[in-house]
Amino acid sequence: MLSTRKLKRQVVALSPRVLFSLLSDSGHETTRVSRCQMLVSWSSRPVNEFLESSLTSLNGPTVVVGIQGGFNHQSYSFSTLAGTILVQARDPAKLCMEIENAIDEHRFNDAWKLFEQHLHMDGFPRKSIVNKLLASYSASLGVPWLEKAYGLVEQAIEESKENLLEKEPLIYLSFVLAKCGLPVPASTVLRKLIQMEQYPPVTAWSAILAHMSLTAPGAYLAAELILEIGYLFQDGRVDPRKKINAPLIAMKPNTIAMNIALTGCLLFGTTRKAEQLLDMMPRIGIRADTNLLIIMAHIYERNGRREELRKLQRHIDESQSLTDTQFRQFYNCLLTCHLKFGDLDAASNMVLIMLRKAREARNSFATAALLFPIDKKSSPGPVSQESLSHKESGGLGNNRSNKDLRISYEEFYRDRNFLKLETEAKEVLSTLLVELQMQVELITTERGILQPTEKIYVKLVKAFLESGKTKELAAFLIKAEKEDSPASNDDSALVHVINSCISLGWLDQAHDLLDEMRLAGIRTSSSVYASLLKAYCKANRTGEVTALLRDALRAGIQLDSSSYNALIEFRVIQKDTKEALHIFKEMKEAKIPRTGHQEFEMLVKGCAEGGEAGLMAKLLREIKEEQAADSGVHDWNNVIHFFCKKRLMQDAEKALKKMRSLGHAPNAQTFHSMVTGYAAIGGKYIEVTELWGEMKSIASATSMKFDQELLDSVLYTFVRGGFFSRANEVVDMMEKGKMFIDKYKYRTLYLKYHKTLYKGKTPKIQTESQVKKREAALTLKKWLGLN
């Protein structure tokens, strides 16, 4: 008992860490007791009594060495009904060796348990062990191990142990996270690297960006990362002549990274974010290649920037390195933009020019074939969408599994210039570009010559009919048929359009088109007249029936038996038996057979049953499904966007007021321009709040929906300005719409501008508005994970 009391005094006199090392060196088996264990199990007993009972109850030369604090209450101690059993402590150096052996033998579970023991006993192990653990877990490509590796990085940064983390394992972890479909943690690791000033080269992070851009949240984060990284280089902020800036310069975004981010934005519909990237390009000195020119065309088309497209056309026409596929994409964008603005003259002229050039090329090819016979097997045919997916980089079908794309950490580490990652980034970019090409619908190519598809005819016809330009439509279709003669007049686009109008009940438009055909000297079959005649009879339009019969007689058209039957039935319903008998007698004298033409009925039945998608079927579907677009909105959006970009917000407000007075309803793009314009000036939070109120009223009264880009810009403004209740409203709307929110960005923004807000005790005296504001701020902090 005396020796035990003497030992107790020694334990109390020495610090736990010093005593632990002394006892370990002398060969004693030692045990640590955490402070939380002592407080939970022995809080009712004095410390001396606890030590004495612990010492005497253990057999052999085992000694308790003191109290270890600072652990999580979820410590890995074993407990029984009698009390806490003390866990034997181990030599940290020996534990590090065991961790390393477990990693080498791929015993990841054992390695993690040993790592946790070291963490509880002596904190983080040495730097080499931490990075080896990160690298091995990353190389496993297993999501549970990737999550543990990511958690390890977060814990190290929270405990200010960044010096334990090396750049290469972190880049590798971020790359593997992105490849395994985890873009949020991948982007977070990348951001932490930049925050720690361990700048990853663009050849490395462009591959991370590429895999992130294969998902919608990842594509949005990729654009955010480019904006954040590009901001560091705007307007020559970094002097490239200084050697100290070399690692930072190596991180500067290049054309490949920009192409990846922009293509991801296009594929997932965040085109206004893409336009922000385009605006940043000249400020950081990125030059456009041919791919970037075409991507720019897609962005301008989606955002309705027709003037920008026209400026770009000069560069496209002068370029010598563009492929047929790229030409096709650009002119598809230009044609689509003409339709958006309701410029039917420009759109129809483009189609006619394409048809004329295609006819001239066919004639030239035919002449050349006569002079120099060509092997048909080797002659190229029209480019199909399926063939595109195999031509450029193998297409989407060449996506390989994670195992096929695995790059071991050793291989990764030896590639000091990250050339393999750069190659992989280019491969993923090619896949994204092929997917973008597949969205081209209005134009195809045959032997390098642009040709319009049926889809453009459908869209043009719909636009002409909706605007009431029947005469112009007929003139366009007649000219188109002269350039591209159909096999027969009955199979011409004009006849299909007339049949579609009859099917939709647009009988006047059908009659007008038929008149234009007759005046142009184009003869058509009796089936068209018969279809229109039956429709007039069904609608009980006597005057139009008489006029149509007169037109058919002038054109020398002989009606079929079904038309005569419809006329007889029509006259009987009108109780005009005399005229009905006269028609019957006329049919008998003409010796018209009973089996009349049934083309129209067959066409309508085929469209209804979803048969072959011909021109008529596509036109009917387009007219029934697609809503008429207000082309004036695009004009006013461009005006407002121009003023907002120049920070002339008073002019933008006047333009918005004028837009409403003319009956054009503002859309998400309109509000986005206004919000970003106010944000660029700074301090215009009241104006954004008023816009938000208007947006909410529009959303509740109409079916209009606000997209992720608009709500994200509103949320950014409210968090920046400290309008927390409004920010919570936006968050609720985004979460209800299942929209992705970049919490890391808003967490950083909050800490930058409101770090010390509401940190102290709640004041005893507060007004009701102060209480609400405090509650809103605390709600937002909780959502951001800052509690």
mmCIF file with all atom_site columns, C-alpha atoms in Angstrom, residues 493-555:
data_model
loop_
_atom_site.group_PDB
_atom_site.id
_atom_site.type_symbol
_atom_site.label_atom_id
_atom_site.label_alt_id
_atom_site.label_comp_id
_atom_site.label_asym_id
_atom_site.label_entity_id
_atom_site.label_seq_id
_atom_site.pdbx_PDB_ins_code
_atom_site.Cartn_x
_atom_site.Cartn_y
_atom_site.Cartn_z
_atom_site.occupancy
_atom_site.B_iso_or_equiv
_atom_site.pdbx_formal_charge
_atom_site.auth_seq_id
_atom_site.auth_comp_id
_atom_site.auth_asym_id
_atom_site.auth_atom_id
_atom_site.pdbx_PDB_model_num
ATOM 1  C CA . ALA A 1 493 ? -43.846 19.972 -98.576  1.00 0.00 ? 493 ALA A CA 1
ATOM 2  C CA . LEU A 1 494 ? -46.673 22.301 -99.604  1.00 0.00 ? 494 LEU A CA 1
ATOM 3  C CA . VAL A 1 495 ? -49.163 19.421 -99.918  1.00 0.00 ? 495 VAL A CA 1
ATOM 4  C CA . HIS A 1 496 ? -48.104 18.095 -96.490  1.00 0.00 ? 496 HIS A CA 1
ATOM 5  C CA . VAL A 1 497 ? -48.617 21.552 -95.006  1.00 0.00 ? 497 VAL A CA 1
ATOM 6  C CA . ILE A 1 498 ? -52.101 21.853 -96.550  1.00 0.00 ? 498 ILE A CA 1
ATOM 7  C CA . ASN A 1 499 ? -53.070 18.443 -95.179  1.00 0.00 ? 499 ASN A CA 1
ATOM 8  C CA . SER A 1 500 ? -51.757 19.454 -91.740  1.00 0.00 ? 500 SER A CA 1
ATOM 9  C CA . CYS A 1 501 ? -53.837 22.641 -91.781  1.00 0.00 ? 501 CYS A CA 1
ATOM 10 C CA . ILE A 1 502 ? -56.953 20.631 -92.706  1.00 0.00 ? 502 ILE A CA 1
ATOM 11 C CA . SER A 1 503 ? -56.277 18.183 -89.881  1.00 0.00 ? 503 SER A CA 1
ATOM 12 C CA . LEU A 1 504 ? -55.911 21.071 -87.396  1.00 0.00 ? 504 LEU A CA 1
ATOM 13 C CA . GLY A 1 505 ? -59.107 22.718 -88.653  1.00 0.00 ? 505 GLY A CA 1
ATOM 14 C CA . TRP A 1 506 ? -57.292 25.689 -90.207  1.00 0.00 ? 506 TRP A CA 1
ATOM 15 C CA . LEU A 1 507 ? -59.415 25.498 -93.373  1.00 0.00 ? 507 LEU A CA 1
ATOM 16 C CA . ASP A 1 508 ? -58.966 29.097 -94.535  1.00 0.00 ? 508 ASP A CA 1
ATOM 17 C CA . GLN A 1 509 ? -55.183 28.790 -94.430  1.00 0.00 ? 509 GLN A CA 1
ATOM 18 C CA . ALA A 1 510 ? -55.366 25.495 -96.317  1.00 0.00 ? 510 ALA A CA 1
ATOM 19 C CA . HIS A 1 511 ? -57.590 27.078 -99.001  1.00 0.00 ? 511 HIS A CA 1
ATOM 20 C CA . ASP A 1 512 ? -55.219 30.072 -99.315  1.00 0.00 ? 512 ASP A CA 1
ATOM 21 C CA . LEU A 1 513 ? -52.226 27.776 -99.795  1.00 0.00 ? 513 LEU A CA 1
ATOM 22 C CA . LEU A 1 514 ? -54.143 25.774 -102.396 1.00 0.00 ? 514 LEU A CA 1
ATOM 23 C CA . ASP A 1 515 ? -54.949 28.984 -104.264 1.00 0.00 ? 515 ASP A CA 1
ATOM 24 C CA . GLU A 1 516 ? -51.274 29.995 -104.211 1.00 0.00 ? 516 GLU A CA 1
ATOM 25 C CA . MET A 1 517 ? -50.305 26.613 -105.672 1.00 0.00 ? 517 MET A CA 1
ATOM 26 C CA . ARG A 1 518 ? -52.909 26.995 -108.447 1.00 0.00 ? 518 ARG A CA 1
ATOM 27 C CA . LEU A 1 519 ? -51.797 30.563 -109.269 1.00 0.00 ? 519 LEU A CA 1
ATOM 28 C CA . ALA A 1 520 ? -48.154 29.458 -109.405 1.00 0.00 ? 520 ALA A CA 1
ATOM 29 C CA . GLY A 1 521 ? -49.131 26.831 -111.977 1.00 0.00 ? 521 GLY A CA 1
ATOM 30 C CA . ILE A 1 522 ? -48.400 23.873 -109.692 1.00 0.00 ? 522 ILE A CA 1
ATOM 31 C CA . ARG A 1 523 ? -50.874 21.062 -110.328 1.00 0.00 ? 523 ARG A CA 1
ATOM 32 C CA . THR A 1 524 ? -51.902 18.841 -107.447 1.00 0.00 ? 524 THR A CA 1
ATOM 33 C CA . SER A 1 525 ? -53.992 15.697 -107.184 1.00 0.00 ? 525 SER A CA 1
ATOM 34 C CA . SER A 1 526 ? -57.693 15.548 -106.402 1.00 0.00 ? 526 SER A CA 1
ATOM 35 C CA . SER A 1 527 ? -57.018 14.107 -102.924 1.00 0.00 ? 527 SER A CA 1
ATOM 36 C CA . VAL A 1 528 ? -56.098 17.538 -101.541 1.00 0.00 ? 528 VAL A CA 1
ATOM 37 C CA . TYR A 1 529 ? -59.279 19.141 -102.911 1.00 0.00 ? 529 TYR A CA 1
ATOM 38 C CA . ALA A 1 530 ? -61.320 16.197 -101.683 1.00 0.00 ? 530 ALA A CA 1
ATOM 39 C CA . SER A 1 531 ? -59.912 16.485 -98.154  1.00 0.00 ? 531 SER A CA 1
ATOM 40 C CA . LEU A 1 532 ? -60.646 20.203 -97.952  1.00 0.00 ? 532 LEU A CA 1
ATOM 41 C CA . LEU A 1 533 ? -64.105 19.741 -99.461  1.00 0.00 ? 533 LEU A CA 1
ATOM 42 C CA . LYS A 1 534 ? -65.081 17.149 -96.864  1.00 0.00 ? 534 LYS A CA 1
ATOM 43 C CA . ALA A 1 535 ? -63.810 19.401 -94.088  1.00 0.00 ? 535 ALA A CA 1
ATOM 44 C CA . TYR A 1 536 ? -65.940 22.312 -95.423  1.00 0.00 ? 536 TYR A CA 1
ATOM 45 C CA . CYS A 1 537 ? -68.985 20.057 -95.635  1.00 0.00 ? 537 CYS A CA 1
ATOM 46 C CA . LYS A 1 538 ? -68.446 18.860 -92.076  1.00 0.00 ? 538 LYS A CA 1
ATOM 47 C CA . ALA A 1 539 ? -68.142 22.472 -90.904  1.00 0.00 ? 539 ALA A CA 1
ATOM 48 C CA . ASN A 1 540 ? -71.336 23.374 -92.834  1.00 0.00 ? 540 ASN A CA 1
ATOM 49 C CA . ARG A 1 541 ? -69.680 26.192 -94.810  1.00 0.00 ? 541 ARG A CA 1
ATOM 50 C CA . THR A 1 542 ? -71.797 26.428 -97.956  1.00 0.00 ? 542 THR A CA 1
ATOM 51 C CA . GLY A 1 543 ? -70.064 29.399 -99.569  1.00 0.00 ? 543 GLY A CA 1
ATOM 52 C CA . GLU A 1 544 ? -66.607 27.881 -99.246  1.00 0.00 ? 544 GLU A CA 1
ATOM 53 C CA . VAL A 1 545 ? -67.874 24.554 -100.685 1.00 0.00 ? 545 VAL A CA 1
ATOM 54 C CA . THR A 1 546 ? -69.172 26.338 -103.771 1.00 0.00 ? 546 THR A CA 1
ATOM 55 C CA . ALA A 1 547 ? -65.934 28.334 -104.185 1.00 0.00 ? 547 ALA A CA 1
ATOM 56 C CA . LEU A 1 548 ? -63.770 25.230 -103.841 1.00 0.00 ? 548 LEU A CA 1
ATOM 57 C CA . LEU A 1 549 ? -65.804 23.323 -106.434 1.00 0.00 ? 549 LEU A CA 1
ATOM 58 C CA . ARG A 1 550 ? -65.367 26.227 -108.816 1.00 0.00 ? 550 ARG A CA 1
ATOM 59 C CA . ASP A 1 551 ? -61.590 26.247 -108.216 1.00 0.00 ? 551 ASP A CA 1
ATOM 60 C CA . ALA A 1 552 ? -61.384 22.490 -108.807 1.00 0.00 ? 552 ALA A CA 1
ATOM 61 C CA . LEU A 1 553 ? -63.293 22.868 -112.073 1.00 0.00 ? 553 LEU A CA 1
ATOM 62 C CA . ARG A 1 554 ? -60.879 25.622 -113.222 1.00 0.00 ? 554 ARG A CA 1
ATOM 63 C CA . ALA A 1 555 ? -57.884 23.475 -112.378 1.00 0.00 ? 555 ALA A CA 1
#
